[in-house]
Coordinates of C-alpha atoms in Angstrom, one line a residue:
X833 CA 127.5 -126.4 -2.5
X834 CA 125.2 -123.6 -4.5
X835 CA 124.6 -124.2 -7.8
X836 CA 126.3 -120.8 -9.0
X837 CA 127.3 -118.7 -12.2
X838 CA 130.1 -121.7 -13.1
X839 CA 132.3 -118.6 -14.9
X840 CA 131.9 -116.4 -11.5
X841 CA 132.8 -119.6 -8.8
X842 CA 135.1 -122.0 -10.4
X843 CA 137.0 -119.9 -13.1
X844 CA 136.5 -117.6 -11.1
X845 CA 139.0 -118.2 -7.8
X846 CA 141.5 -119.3 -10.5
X847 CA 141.7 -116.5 -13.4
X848 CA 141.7 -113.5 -10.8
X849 CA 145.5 -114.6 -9.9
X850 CA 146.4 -115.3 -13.4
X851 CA 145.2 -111.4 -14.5
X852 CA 148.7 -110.0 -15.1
X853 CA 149.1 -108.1 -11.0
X854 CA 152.3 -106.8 -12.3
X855 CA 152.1 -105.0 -15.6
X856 CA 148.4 -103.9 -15.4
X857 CA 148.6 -102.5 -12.4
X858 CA 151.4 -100.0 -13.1
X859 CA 149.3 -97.6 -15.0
X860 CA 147.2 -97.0 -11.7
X861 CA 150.7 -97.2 -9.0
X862 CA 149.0 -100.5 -7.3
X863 CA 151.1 -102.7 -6.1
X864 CA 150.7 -106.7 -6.7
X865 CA 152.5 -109.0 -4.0
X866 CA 155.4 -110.1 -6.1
X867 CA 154.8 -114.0 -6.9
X868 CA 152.1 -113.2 -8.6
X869 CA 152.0 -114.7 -11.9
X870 CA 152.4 -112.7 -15.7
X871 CA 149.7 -112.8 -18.3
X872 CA 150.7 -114.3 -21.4
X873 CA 150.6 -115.4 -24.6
X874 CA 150.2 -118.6 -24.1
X875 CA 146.8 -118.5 -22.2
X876 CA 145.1 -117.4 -25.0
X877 CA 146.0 -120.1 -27.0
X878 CA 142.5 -121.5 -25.5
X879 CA 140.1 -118.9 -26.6
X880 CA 138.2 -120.1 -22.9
X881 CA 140.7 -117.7 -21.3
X882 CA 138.6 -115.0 -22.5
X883 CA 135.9 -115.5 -20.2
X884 CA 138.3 -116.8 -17.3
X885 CA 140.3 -113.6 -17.6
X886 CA 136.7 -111.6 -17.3
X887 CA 135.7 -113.7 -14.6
X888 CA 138.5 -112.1 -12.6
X889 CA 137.5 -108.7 -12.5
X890 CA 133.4 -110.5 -11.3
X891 CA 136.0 -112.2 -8.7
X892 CA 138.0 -109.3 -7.6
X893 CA 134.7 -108.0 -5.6
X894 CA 134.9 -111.3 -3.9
X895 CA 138.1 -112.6 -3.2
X896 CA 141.3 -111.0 -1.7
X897 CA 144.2 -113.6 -3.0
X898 CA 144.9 -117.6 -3.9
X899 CA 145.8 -118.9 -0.9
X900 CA 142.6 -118.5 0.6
X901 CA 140.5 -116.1 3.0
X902 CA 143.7 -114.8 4.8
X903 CA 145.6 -113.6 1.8
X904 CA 145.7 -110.4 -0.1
X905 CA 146.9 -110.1 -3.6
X906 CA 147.8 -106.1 -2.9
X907 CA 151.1 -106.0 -1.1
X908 CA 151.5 -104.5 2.1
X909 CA 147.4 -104.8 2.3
X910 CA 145.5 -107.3 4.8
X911 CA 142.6 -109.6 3.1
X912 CA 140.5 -107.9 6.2
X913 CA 141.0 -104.5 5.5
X914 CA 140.9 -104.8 1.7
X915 CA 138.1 -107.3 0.8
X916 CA 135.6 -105.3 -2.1
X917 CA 132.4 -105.5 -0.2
X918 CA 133.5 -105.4 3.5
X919 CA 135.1 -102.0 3.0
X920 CA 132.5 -100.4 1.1
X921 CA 130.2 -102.1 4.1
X922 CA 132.7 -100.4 6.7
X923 CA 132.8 -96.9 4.5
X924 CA 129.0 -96.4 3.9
X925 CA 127.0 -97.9 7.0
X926 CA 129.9 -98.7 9.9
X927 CA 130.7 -94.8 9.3
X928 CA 127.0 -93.9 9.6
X929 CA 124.3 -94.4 12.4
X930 CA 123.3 -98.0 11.9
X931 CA 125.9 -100.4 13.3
X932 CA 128.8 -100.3 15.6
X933 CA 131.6 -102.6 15.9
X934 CA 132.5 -104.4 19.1
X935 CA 135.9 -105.1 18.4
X936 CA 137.9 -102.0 18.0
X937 CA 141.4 -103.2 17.8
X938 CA 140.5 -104.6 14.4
X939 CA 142.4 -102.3 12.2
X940 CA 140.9 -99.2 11.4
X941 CA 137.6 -99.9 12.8
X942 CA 137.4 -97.5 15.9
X943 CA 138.5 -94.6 13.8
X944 CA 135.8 -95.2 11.1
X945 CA 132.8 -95.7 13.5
X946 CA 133.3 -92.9 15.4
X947 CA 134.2 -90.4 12.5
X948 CA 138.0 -89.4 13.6
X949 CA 139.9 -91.3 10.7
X950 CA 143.0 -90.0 9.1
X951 CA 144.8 -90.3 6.0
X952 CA 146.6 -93.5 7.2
X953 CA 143.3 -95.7 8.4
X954 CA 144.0 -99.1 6.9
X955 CA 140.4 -99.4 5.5
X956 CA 140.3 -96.1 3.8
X957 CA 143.8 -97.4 2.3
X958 CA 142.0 -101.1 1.3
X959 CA 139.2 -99.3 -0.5
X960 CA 140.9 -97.3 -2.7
X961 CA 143.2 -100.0 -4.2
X962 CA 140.4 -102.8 -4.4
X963 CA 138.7 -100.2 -6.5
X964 CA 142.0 -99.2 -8.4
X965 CA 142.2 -102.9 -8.6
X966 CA 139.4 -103.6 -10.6
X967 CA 140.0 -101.0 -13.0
X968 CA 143.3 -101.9 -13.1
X969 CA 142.1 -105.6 -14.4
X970 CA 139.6 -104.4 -16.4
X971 CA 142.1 -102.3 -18.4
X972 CA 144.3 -105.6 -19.0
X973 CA 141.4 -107.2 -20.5
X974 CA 140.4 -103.9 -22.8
X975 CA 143.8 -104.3 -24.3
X976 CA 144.2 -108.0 -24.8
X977 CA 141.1 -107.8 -26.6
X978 CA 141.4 -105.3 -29.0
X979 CA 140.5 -106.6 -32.5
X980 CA 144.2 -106.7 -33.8
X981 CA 145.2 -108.7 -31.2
X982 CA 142.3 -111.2 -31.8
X983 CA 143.2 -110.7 -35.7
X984 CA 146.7 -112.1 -34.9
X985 CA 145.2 -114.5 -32.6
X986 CA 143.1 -116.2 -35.3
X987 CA 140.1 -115.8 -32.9
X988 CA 137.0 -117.7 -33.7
X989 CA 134.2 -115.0 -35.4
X990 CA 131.8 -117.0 -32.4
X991 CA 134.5 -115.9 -29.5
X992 CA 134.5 -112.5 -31.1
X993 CA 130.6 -111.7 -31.0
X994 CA 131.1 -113.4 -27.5
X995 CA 134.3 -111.0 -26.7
X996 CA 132.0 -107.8 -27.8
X997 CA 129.7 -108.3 -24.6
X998 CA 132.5 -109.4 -22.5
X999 CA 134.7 -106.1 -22.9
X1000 CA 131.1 -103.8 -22.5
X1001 CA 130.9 -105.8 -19.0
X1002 CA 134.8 -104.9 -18.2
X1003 CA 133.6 -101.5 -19.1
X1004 CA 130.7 -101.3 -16.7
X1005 CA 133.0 -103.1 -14.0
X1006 CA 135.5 -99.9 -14.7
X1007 CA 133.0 -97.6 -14.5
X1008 CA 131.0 -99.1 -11.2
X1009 CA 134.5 -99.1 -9.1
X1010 CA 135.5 -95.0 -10.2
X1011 CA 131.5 -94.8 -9.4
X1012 CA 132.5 -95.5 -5.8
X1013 CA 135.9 -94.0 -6.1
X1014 CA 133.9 -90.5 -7.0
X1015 CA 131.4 -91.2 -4.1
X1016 CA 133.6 -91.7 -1.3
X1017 CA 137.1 -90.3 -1.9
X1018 CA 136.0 -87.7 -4.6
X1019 CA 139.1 -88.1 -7.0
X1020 CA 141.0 -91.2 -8.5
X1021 CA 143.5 -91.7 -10.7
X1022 CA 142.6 -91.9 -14.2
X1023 CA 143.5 -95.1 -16.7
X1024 CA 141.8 -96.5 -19.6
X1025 CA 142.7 -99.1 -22.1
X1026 CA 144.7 -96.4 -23.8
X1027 CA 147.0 -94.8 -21.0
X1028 CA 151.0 -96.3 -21.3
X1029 CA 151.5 -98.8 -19.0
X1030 CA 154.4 -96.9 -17.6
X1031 CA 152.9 -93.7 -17.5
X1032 CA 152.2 -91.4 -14.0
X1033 CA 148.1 -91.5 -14.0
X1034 CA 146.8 -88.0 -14.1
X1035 CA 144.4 -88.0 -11.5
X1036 CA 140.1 -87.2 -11.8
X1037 CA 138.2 -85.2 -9.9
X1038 CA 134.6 -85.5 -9.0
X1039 CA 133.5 -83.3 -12.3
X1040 CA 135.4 -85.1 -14.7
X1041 CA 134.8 -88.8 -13.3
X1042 CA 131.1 -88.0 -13.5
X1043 CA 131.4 -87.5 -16.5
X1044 CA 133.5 -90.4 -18.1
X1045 CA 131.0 -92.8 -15.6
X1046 CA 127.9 -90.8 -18.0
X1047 CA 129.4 -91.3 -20.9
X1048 CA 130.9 -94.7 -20.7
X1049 CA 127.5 -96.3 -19.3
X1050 CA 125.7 -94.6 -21.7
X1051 CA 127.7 -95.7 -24.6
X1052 CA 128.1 -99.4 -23.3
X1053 CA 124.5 -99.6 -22.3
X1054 CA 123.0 -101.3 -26.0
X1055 CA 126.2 -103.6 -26.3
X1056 CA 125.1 -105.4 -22.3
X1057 CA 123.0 -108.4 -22.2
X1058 CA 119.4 -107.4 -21.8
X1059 CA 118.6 -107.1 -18.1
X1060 CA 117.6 -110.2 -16.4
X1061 CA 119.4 -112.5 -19.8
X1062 CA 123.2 -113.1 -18.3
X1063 CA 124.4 -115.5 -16.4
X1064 CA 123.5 -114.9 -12.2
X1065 CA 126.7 -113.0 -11.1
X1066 CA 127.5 -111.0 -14.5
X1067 CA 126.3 -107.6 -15.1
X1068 CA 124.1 -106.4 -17.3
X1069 CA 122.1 -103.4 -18.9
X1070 CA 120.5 -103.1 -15.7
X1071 CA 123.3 -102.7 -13.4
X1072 CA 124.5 -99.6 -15.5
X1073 CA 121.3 -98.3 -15.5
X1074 CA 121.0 -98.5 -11.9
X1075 CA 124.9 -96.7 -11.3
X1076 CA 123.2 -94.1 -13.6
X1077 CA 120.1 -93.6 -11.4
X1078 CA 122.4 -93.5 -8.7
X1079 CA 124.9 -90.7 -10.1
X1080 CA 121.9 -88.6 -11.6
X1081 CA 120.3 -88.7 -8.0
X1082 CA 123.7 -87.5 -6.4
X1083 CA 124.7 -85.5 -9.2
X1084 CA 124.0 -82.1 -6.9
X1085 CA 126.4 -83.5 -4.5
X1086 CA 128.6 -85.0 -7.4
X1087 CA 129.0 -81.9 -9.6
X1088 CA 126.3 -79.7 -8.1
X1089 CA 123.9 -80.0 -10.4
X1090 CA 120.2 -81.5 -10.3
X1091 CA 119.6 -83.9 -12.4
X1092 CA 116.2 -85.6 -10.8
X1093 CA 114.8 -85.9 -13.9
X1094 CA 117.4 -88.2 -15.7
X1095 CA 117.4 -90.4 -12.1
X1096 CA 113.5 -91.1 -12.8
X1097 CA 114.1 -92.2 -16.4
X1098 CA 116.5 -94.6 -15.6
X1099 CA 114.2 -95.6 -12.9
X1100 CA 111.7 -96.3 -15.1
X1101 CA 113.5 -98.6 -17.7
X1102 CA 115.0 -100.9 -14.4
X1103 CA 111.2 -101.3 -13.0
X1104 CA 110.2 -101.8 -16.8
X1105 CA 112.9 -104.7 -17.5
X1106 CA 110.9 -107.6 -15.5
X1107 CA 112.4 -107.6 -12.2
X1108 CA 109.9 -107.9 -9.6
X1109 CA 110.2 -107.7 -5.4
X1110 CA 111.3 -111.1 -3.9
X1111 CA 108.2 -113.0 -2.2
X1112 CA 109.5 -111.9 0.8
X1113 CA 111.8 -109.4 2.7
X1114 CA 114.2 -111.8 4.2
X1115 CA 114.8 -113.8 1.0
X1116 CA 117.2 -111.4 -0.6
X1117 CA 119.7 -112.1 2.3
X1118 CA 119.3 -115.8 2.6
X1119 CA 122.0 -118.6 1.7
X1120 CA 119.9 -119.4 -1.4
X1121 CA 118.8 -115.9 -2.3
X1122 CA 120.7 -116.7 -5.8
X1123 CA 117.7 -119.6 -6.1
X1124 CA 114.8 -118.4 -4.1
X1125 CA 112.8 -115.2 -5.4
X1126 CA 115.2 -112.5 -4.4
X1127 CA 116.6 -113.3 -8.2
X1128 CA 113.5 -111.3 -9.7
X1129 CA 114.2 -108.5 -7.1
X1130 CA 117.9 -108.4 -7.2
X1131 CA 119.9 -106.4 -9.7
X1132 CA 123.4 -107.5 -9.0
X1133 CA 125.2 -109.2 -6.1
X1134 CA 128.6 -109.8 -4.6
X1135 CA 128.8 -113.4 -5.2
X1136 CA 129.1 -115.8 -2.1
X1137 CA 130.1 -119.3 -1.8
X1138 CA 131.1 -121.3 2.0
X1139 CA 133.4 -123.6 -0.1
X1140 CA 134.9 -122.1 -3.1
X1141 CA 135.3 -118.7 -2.6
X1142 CA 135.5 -118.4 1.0
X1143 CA 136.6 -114.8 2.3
X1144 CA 135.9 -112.6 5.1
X1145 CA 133.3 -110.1 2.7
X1146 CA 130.2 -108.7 4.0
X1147 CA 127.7 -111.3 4.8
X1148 CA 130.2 -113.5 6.2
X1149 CA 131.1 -111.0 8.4
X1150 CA 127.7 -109.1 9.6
X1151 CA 126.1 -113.1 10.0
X1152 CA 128.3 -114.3 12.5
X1153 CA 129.4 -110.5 13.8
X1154 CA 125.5 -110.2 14.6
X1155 CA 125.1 -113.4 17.0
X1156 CA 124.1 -112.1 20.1
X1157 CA 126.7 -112.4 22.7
X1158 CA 123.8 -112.9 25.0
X1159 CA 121.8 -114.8 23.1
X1160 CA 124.2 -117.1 21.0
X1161 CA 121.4 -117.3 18.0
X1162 CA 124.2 -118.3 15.6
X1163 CA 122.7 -122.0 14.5
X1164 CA 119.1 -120.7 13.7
X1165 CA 121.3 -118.5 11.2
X1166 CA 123.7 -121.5 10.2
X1167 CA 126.8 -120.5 11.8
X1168 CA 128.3 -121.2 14.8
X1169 CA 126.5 -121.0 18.2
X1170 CA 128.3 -118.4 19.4
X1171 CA 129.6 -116.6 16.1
X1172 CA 132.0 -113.9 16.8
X1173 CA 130.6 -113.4 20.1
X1174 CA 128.2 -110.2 19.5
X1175 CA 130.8 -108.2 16.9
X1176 CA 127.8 -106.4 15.7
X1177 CA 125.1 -104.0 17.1
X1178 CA 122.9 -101.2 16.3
X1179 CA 123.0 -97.8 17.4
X1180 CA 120.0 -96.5 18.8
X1181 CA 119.2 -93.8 16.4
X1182 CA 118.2 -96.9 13.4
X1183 CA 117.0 -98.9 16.7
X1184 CA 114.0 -95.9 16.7
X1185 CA 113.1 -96.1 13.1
X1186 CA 111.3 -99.4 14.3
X1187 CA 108.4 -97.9 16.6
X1188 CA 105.1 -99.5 17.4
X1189 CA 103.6 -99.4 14.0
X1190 CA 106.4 -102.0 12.8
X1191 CA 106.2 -104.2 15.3
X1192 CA 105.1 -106.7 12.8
X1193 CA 107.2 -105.3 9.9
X1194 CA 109.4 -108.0 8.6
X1195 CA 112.0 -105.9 7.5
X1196 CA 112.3 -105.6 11.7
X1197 CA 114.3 -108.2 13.0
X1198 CA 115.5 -106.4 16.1
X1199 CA 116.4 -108.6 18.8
X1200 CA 116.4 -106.6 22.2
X1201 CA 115.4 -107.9 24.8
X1202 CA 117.0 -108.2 28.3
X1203 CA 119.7 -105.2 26.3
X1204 CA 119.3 -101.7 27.1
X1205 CA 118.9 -99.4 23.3
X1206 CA 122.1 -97.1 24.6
X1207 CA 125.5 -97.9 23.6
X1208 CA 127.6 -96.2 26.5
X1209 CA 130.5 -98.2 26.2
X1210 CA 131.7 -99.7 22.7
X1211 CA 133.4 -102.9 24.1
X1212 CA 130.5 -104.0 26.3
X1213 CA 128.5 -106.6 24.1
X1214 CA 125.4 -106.9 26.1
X1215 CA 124.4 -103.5 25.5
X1216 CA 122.5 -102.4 22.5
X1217 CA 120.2 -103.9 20.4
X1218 CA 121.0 -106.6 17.5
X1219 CA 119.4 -107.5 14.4
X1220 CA 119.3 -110.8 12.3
X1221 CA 118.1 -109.4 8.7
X1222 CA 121.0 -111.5 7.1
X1223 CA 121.3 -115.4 7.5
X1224 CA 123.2 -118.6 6.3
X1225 CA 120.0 -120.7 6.3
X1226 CA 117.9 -121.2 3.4
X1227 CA 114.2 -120.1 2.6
X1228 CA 113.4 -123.8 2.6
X1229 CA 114.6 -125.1 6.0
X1230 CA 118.6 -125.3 5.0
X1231 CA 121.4 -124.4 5.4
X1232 CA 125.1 -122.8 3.7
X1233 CA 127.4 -125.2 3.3
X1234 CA 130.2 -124.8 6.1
X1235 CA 129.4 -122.4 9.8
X1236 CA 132.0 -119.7 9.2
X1237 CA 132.1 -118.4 5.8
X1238 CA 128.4 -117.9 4.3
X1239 CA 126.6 -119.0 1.2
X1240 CA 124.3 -115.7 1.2
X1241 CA 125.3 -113.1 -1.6
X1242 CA 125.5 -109.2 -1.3
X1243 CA 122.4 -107.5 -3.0
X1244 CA 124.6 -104.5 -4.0
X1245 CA 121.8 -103.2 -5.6
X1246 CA 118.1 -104.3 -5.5
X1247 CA 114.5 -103.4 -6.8
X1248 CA 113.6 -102.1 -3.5
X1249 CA 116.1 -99.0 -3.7
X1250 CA 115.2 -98.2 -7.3
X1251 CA 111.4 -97.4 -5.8
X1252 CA 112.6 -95.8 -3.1
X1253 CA 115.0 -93.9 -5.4
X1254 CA 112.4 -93.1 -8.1
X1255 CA 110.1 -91.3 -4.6
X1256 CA 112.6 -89.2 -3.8
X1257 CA 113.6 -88.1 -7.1
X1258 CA 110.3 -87.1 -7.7
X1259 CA 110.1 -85.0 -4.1
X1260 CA 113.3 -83.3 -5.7
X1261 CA 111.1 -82.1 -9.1
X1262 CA 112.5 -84.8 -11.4
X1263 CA 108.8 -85.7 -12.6
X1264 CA 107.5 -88.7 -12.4
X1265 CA 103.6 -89.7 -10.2
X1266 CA 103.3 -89.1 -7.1
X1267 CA 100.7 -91.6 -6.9
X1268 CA 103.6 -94.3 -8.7
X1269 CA 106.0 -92.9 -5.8
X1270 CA 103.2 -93.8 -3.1
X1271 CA 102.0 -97.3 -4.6
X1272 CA 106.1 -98.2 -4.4
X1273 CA 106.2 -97.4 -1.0
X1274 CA 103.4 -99.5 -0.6
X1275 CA 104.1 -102.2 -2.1
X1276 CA 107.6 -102.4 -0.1
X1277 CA 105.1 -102.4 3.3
X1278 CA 102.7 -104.6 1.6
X1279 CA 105.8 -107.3 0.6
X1280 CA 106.6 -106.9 5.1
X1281 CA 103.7 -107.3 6.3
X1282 CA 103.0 -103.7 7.3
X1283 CA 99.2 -102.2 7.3
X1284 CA 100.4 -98.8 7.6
X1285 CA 100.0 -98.0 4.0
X1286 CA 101.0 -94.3 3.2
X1287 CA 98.5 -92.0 1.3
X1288 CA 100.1 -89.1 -0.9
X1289 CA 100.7 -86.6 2.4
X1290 CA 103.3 -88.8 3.7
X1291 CA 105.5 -89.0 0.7
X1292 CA 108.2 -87.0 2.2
X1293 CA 111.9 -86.4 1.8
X1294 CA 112.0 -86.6 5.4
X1295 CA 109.7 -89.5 5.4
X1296 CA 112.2 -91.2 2.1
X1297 CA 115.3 -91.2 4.4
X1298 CA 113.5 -92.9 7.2
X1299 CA 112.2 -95.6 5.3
X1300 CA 115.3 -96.2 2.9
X1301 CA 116.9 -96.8 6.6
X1302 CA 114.3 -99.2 7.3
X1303 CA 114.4 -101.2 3.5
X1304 CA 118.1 -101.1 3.0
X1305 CA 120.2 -101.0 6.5
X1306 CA 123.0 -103.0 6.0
X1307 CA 123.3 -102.4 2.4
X1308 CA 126.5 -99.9 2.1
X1309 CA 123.8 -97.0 1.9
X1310 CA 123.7 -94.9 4.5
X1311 CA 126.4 -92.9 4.5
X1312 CA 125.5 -91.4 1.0
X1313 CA 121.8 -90.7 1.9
X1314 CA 122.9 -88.4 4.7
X1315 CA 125.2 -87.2 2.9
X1316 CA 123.1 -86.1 -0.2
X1317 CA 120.2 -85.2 2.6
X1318 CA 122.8 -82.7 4.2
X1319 CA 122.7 -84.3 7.8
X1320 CA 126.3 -86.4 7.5
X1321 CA 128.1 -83.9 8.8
X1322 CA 127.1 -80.7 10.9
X1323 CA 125.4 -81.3 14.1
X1324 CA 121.5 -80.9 13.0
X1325 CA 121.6 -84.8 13.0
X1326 CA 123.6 -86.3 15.4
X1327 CA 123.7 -89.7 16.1
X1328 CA 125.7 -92.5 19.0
X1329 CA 129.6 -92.2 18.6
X1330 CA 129.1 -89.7 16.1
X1331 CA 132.4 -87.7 15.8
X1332 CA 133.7 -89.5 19.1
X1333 CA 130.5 -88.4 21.4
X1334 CA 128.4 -90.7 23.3
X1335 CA 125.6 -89.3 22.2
X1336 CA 126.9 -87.5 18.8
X1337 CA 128.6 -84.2 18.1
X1338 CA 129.1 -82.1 14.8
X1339 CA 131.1 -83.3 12.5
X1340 CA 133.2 -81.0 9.9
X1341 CA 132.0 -80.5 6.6
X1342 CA 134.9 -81.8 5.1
X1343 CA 134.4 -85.4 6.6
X1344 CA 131.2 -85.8 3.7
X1345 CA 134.7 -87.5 1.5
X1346 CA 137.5 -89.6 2.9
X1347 CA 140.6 -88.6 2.7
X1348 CA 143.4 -89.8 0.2
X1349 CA 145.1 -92.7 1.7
X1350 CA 148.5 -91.3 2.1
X1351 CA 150.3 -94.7 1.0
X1352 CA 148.2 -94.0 -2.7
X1353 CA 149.8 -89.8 -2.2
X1354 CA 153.3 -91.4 -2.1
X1355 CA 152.9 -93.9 -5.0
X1356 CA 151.6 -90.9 -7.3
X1357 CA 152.7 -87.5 -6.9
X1358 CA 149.7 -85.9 -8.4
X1359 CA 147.5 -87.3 -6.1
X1360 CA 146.5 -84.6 -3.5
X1361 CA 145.0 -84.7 -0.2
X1362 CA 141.2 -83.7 0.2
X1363 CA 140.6 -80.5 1.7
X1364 CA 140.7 -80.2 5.4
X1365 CA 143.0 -83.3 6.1

């Protein structure tokens, strides 16, 4: 088993469940499965609950229910369609022009890959609750930790200097999941610590959950742990200063402003907190890449463990999905032979990005030969190319402790992005070097191998997308890049089983958000439908 964060993997599985599912949810109309148990006093009479009841909002990204990968603590939701990473996986790069899924009787799947979904896919519908979820948790834990309550409580003064830290992370896990709410759905409905328990949410738009997200992070940001001090798994000043990088360099699509300029700020202070890039590429998506260097690189990961927190998330899934089902290369990745028999491919337009001059390029781990590039028909598994960037093996020779679900964590967010993001936000007027923006793109081709080193005239925003594409498939990025870069929808950038085509077609502006899940619409009337569904 992987020596992990102790509070994220063994307090972890258990506290989630204990989190009251009924009364914290009914602020944000989620609904628990019924048997789920109450908060109460009597936890706390151990002031260890603390951090067990903050370990379940960490846990919530990773784990679906208590009875193991197959349940699901949201009623009327499956664990496969609601798991924290796999849907934001399935809403920012299986909706995009890097992967396709074999299997499209999985729910929701078909719709998503090929750009017709509705108001009632199952995925869309998972998504949107997780996320309500974790605000929904970390609410719970804002108000059983308010100082009276601790007064009454006769709380340690040590558990209180430890509880001040501990509510600035439920903050930041708040603010991350109506970061992703904003991104992808464009509204949400709106609780804090404050809101009745009983009351209808009002709901947020894009506008005003920008700008709680800015002004929470920014307020929280000198209560986190210094970036790099917390425990592997926990979040710290770094993570909000990346989800503020990342709303500043959005912010034109966000609230229609530009706001390149804050982006390379925050920039600066990640790449001046002492993370470094892992030794190597394929590190960050290795079984130990919570041991092996990809901890200097990485900013903050979806936790992953083959025995105690097993779930159907991200890794687990594109792993085995991307054994080959003609070349059955699952036990050089530590799972089985066959995995899910070639679940996974890659469309040809990401196929391209690789040409000759990364043939050598480790971040290209394109496996195609004896496949044709084209993708003609969806359900045959020999054709189009596969890739094996993520693996259950370790950097020295190992491998995760059981074949199905995988030890590797989720680099949610990485070094590697900041430079890329700190490039384009200087190609947008935000300031910044140019010559800083180049040496970062070089030192991302240094770290794979590549010789093709860039000079200044091929710092591009063209030349940005491509290589983010290249450094981060995979990664739940995608999506957003086209869409801040204009070419999600429209037809000046079409791409295989784009809206339903073969070989593309235009897509309707209005598909850049998702709709409202219409089960969410019925559980709170103010909740309206995105234009054009």
């Amino acid at each position: 088993m992987k020596t992990r964060l102790k509070m994220h993997k063994t307090i972890g599985i258990i506290c989630l469940f204990i989190v009251s599912l009924t009364s914290c949810t009914d602020d944000l109309n989620i609904t628990p499965n019924d048997d789920q148990t109450v908060l109460s006093e009597n936890l706390f009479a151990n002031e260890q609950a603390y951090v067990q009841v903050l370990a379940g909002i960490y846990a919530n990204l990773a784990l679906t229910g208590t009875d193991g990968p197959e349940s699901s603590n949201l009623k009327n939701i499956d664990a496969g369609t609601s798991q924290f990473g796999r849907v934001l996986l399935y809403t920012q790069t299986l909706a995009a022009d890097e992967m396709i899924w074999s299997y499209e009787n999985d729910p929701g799947t078909r719709e998503l890959q090929r750009n017709i979904w509705t108001s009632q896919n199952p995925l869309l519908l998972g998504m949107f609750s997780r996320a309500h979820l974790t605000v929904a948790l970390a609410n719970n834990f804002l108000r059983e930790t308010t100082d009276e309550k601790l007064n009454a409580r006769n709380v340690s003064e040590a558990t209180k200097n430890e509880i001040a830290t501990y509510r600035a992370e439920a903050r930041l896990m708040r603010a991350m999941a109506y970061y992703y709410l904003m991104d992808l759905f464009g509204k949400a409905n709106f609780a804090d610590e404050t809101t009745p328990i009983n009351a209808q949410p009002e709901v947020y738009d894009r506008g005003l959950l920008f700008a709680f997200i800015e002004e929470e992070l920014k307020e929280i940001e000198p209560l986190l742990v210094p970036a790099r001090q917390n425990d592997y798994g926990r979040a710290d000043r770094g993570v909000a200063q990346m989800i503020l990088a990342k709303i500043y360099l959005n912010a034109e699509v966000y609230i229609g402003e530009a706001k390149y300029t804050e982006c390379i700020n925050y920039c600066e202070q990640i790449i001046a907190s002492g993370y470094s890039l892992a030794d190597s590429y394929l590190h960050n998506f290795m079984a130990d890449n919570n041991t092996n260097s990809a901890t200097n690189e990485i900013i903050f990961p979806i936790v992953s463990d083959g025995v105690t927190t097993q779930n159907y998330g991200p890794t687990t899934v594109m792993i085995n999905g991307s054994v080959g089902s003609l070349e059955k290369n699952g036990e050089e990745v530590g799972v089985g032979k066959e995995g899910w028999g070639g679940a996974l491919r890659v469309r040809k337009q990401f196929a391209e990005l690789f040409g000759p001059a990364f043939a050598d390029d480790d971040r290209n781990t394109i496996i195609s030969a004896d496949r044709p590039i084209d993708i003609s028909d969806i359900s045959d598994k020999d054709s189009g190319f596969i890739i094996q960037k993520y693996s259950n093996a370790t950097s020295t020779g190992g491998f995760g402790m059981d074949k199905t679900f995988v030890d590797t964590d989720f680099p949610l967010y990485r070094l590697a992005d900041v430079y890329l993001m700190y490039g384009e936000a200087h190609l947008r007027g935000g300031g910044g070097s140019l010559s800083t923006a180049v040496g970062y793109v070089n030192d991302l081709r240094t770290r794979a191998n590549n010789p093709n080193l860039i000079s200044s005239g091929d710092l591009t925003l063209d030349f940005i997308l491509d290589e983010r594409s290249r450094e981060l498939h995979w990664e739940a990025h995608r999506r957003q890049d086209l869409v801040r870069y204009g070419r999600y929808t429209g037809g000046s950038y079409n791409w295989a089983w784009k809206g339903n085509g073969s070989n593309g077609i235009a897509l309707p502006e209005h598909f850049n958000l998702f709709p409202i899940p219409v089960g969410s619409m019925a559980a709170n009337p103010n909740l309206t439908q995105n234009p054009g569904y």
